[in-house]
Amino acid sequence: MGLLFDIFINPFVEMASGLDFLLQVLWEGFVSGTLYALIALGFVLIFKASGVFNFAQGIMVVFAALTLVGLHALGIPAFLALILAVAIMALLAVTVERVVLRHLVNQPDIILFMVTIGLTYFLIGFGELVFGGDPKSMITEELGLPTGSTVFDVFDGIVILQHLDVAAAVISAIMVAGLAVFFNKTRIGRALRAVADDHQAALSVGISLNQIWAIVWFAAGIVALTTGIMWGAKSDVSFALQIVALKALPVLILGGFTSIPGAIVGGLIIGMGEKLFEVYWGGLLGGGVEGWFAYVIALIFLLFRPQGLFGEKIIERV
Amino acid sequence: MLYREAGQFKTSYQADQAAFPIFQDQLAVWAILAVAFIGVPLVGNDFFLNSIMIPFLIFALASVGLNILTGYAGQLSLGTGAFMGVGAYACYKLTTIFPDVNIVIMIVASGFFSAGIGMIFGLPSLRIKGFYLVVTTLAAQFFLEWCFIRIAWLYNYNPSGAIEVPQREAFGVILTGASATPVTRYLLVLSIVVVMTWIAFNIIRGRIGRSWMMIRDMDIAAELMGVKPLNAKLSAFAVSSFYCGVAGAMMVFFWLGAAEVESFDVNHSFLILFMVILGGLGSIKGAFMGAAFIWILPILIRAAPGWIGIEVQAATVEHLNFMLIGGLIIFFLIIEPHGLARLWSIGKQKLRVWPFPY
């Protein structure tokens, strides 16, 4: 009886009694949700355009951020370093297409998936070799990102908003809007969607698969760089980020693999859900539930809606 | 010239169904077994047995387990590490509760716990497939890892949070613990691996294995032809987790000696998935080849600078190691996406018509 009370009534009483705290928790969940959503966005971009489940997205985030920080450490001004980092992500995209993907057209999905894991290992080794394995701090101020925080008085309490978090949310929103326009309105965007639908049919109407893949990996690289900057500004830039990037998987599940709005909504649901659960229910289980809660939400969710929130209905024929 | 089946006639159904219908293959299998059971313990030193052969065999068994699930039944899984963990913790609990029972029995019994957990986490596979399933198996991975940390009962409230292998003996021979000789542990691991591989090989050739392959190739078609997806998928999860569980228990009891959660983390799941894919999906010998490749290659890379007399920092070697492994995975997948097992059978085919390939 006491347990049921702890599960079903107590947390809500707590929430109602400390509204300001609830708001703070929700905001923090919102912020980490945006970051999950950004990583998930990188996955979705590549999955949409090539059907490749790009496991390397997580390490691309780390790699992009490390490149930026590493270049700046060499004495290059921040904005020049940013441009150079973008150029390096472009180079990476072209290399991946040339060396890896070109040879694997028409292979089963799992093979492409494995190749991206191979790429992950390669990038981990390469990144550690070049930049060293220890965590580095992001060059937040040099990039002109706001720091500091604002305190709001609400519900007889306070809610603290970090300016950086606000900036992260705004930049993500702009980027998502930009990507949506890019996908739906431009010529290349249409070509991307055609490739996603059917490789062969796209080839037969004159779309260059190689070019499209390089472009989409580059787009994912830009998303990775943005994510890397935002995340790096919140904590340090280290290879541990890569495990956090796995959290993008349940986000994808919630949102559906092919939907950009899905990635955003999924990210927010997971981010807020796991913070709420950790704060109000986590104590019952001894804490540390953040590690698996997202996956369990995704699991339960999948049982009822296998194609995700916004995914296209899966129709199968024999 | 040597490898030719001409003149080997099958005169009964039994001969036709034999596991190795070609005489040269039978010879090769017996030769390998002889080398493994007699040659290796005679020649191998402690380092060779401890750091190469025992882990190789254990990972090979886990790869066979994952291969059953991913290669034969087509269900992609990233929860292998956790299922190995379930086996290890179950075995630890069993042997501390019943210290007098033979440890080999306990290791096999712990496989059943792992199989049960595997079936529970296999349930979503009835509704979802492909990469979606990866996420549910990741849920298993992270949830079980959390359980291994938070449920202190599992490691007998040991303040360090680790499970330490107690000494167990049977028929006067010390089998586990610090004072067990590498040769004993090696032979024990080898026997279990050989028997279980043989069982897996025959399950796959039989009715159950065929139903798995039907599910893998097209589950809706398989269902229309009378294969029950519930039975086929859950049995694949159960058998696969059983193998992983036994491998995990052996890993702790015959190799590591003590283990924490880190021994069963998601990186191990990846490691075993690599072995399966590089070796070749849907091939038992591929599982062994993949395990050999992924396990032994890094050891060689680490040792290589020493042989040619170059001093390289350990960290640098480690980074290069990562790069090389990643590069080789990409390389192998490009030249032969069906893995080492396919390369092997291509080689065998060439050998069959050599020296006159017309």
mmCIF file of C-alpha atoms in Angstrom, chain A residues 249-250 291-300 302, chain B residues 78-79 82-83 121 124 132-147 266:
data_model
loop_
_atom_site.group_PDB
_atom_site.id
_atom_site.type_symbol
_atom_site.label_atom_id
_atom_site.label_comp_id
_atom_site.label_asym_id
_atom_site.label_seq_id
_atom_site.Cartn_x
_atom_site.Cartn_y
_atom_site.Cartn_z
ATOM 1 C CA LEU A 249 18.304 5.720 -30.533
ATOM 2 C CA PRO A 250 15.233 5.681 -28.291
ATOM 3 C CA GLY A 291 20.725 5.347 -17.904
ATOM 4 C CA TRP A 292 17.972 3.040 -19.032
ATOM 5 C CA PHE A 293 14.694 4.885 -18.637
ATOM 6 C CA ALA A 294 14.751 6.283 -22.174
ATOM 7 C CA TYR A 295 15.186 2.821 -23.654
ATOM 8 C CA VAL A 296 12.387 1.394 -21.585
ATOM 9 C CA ILE A 297 10.027 4.194 -22.655
ATOM 10 C CA ALA A 298 10.946 3.439 -26.241
ATOM 11 C CA LEU A 299 10.408 -0.264 -25.673
ATOM 12 C CA ILE A 300 6.960 0.159 -24.183
ATOM 13 C CA LEU A 302 7.120 0.353 -29.637
ATOM 14 C CA LEU B 78 23.040 -5.415 -28.960
ATOM 15 C CA GLY B 79 22.275 -6.999 -25.597
ATOM 16 C CA ALA B 82 24.185 -8.089 -20.621
ATOM 17 C CA PHE B 83 23.023 -11.621 -21.353
ATOM 18 C CA PHE B 121 13.454 -9.082 -23.715
ATOM 19 C CA PRO B 124 9.042 -7.100 -28.377
ATOM 20 C CA TYR B 132 13.899 -0.925 -33.871
ATOM 21 C CA LEU B 133 14.766 -4.191 -32.251
ATOM 22 C CA VAL B 134 18.304 -2.928 -31.633
ATOM 23 C CA VAL B 135 16.842 -0.347 -29.315
ATOM 24 C CA THR B 136 14.853 -2.848 -27.301
ATOM 25 C CA THR B 137 17.951 -4.980 -26.895
ATOM 26 C CA LEU B 138 19.851 -1.869 -25.854
ATOM 27 C CA ALA B 139 17.129 -1.381 -23.267
ATOM 28 C CA ALA B 140 17.957 -4.846 -22.005
ATOM 29 C CA GLN B 141 21.643 -3.986 -21.994
ATOM 30 C CA PHE B 142 21.358 -0.797 -19.960
ATOM 31 C CA PHE B 143 18.608 -2.028 -17.663
ATOM 32 C CA LEU B 144 20.509 -5.182 -16.783
ATOM 33 C CA GLU B 145 23.743 -3.231 -16.279
ATOM 34 C CA TRP B 146 21.854 -1.037 -13.840
ATOM 35 C CA CYS B 147 20.556 -4.129 -12.062
ATOM 36 C CA VAL B 266 27.771 -2.360 -24.285
#
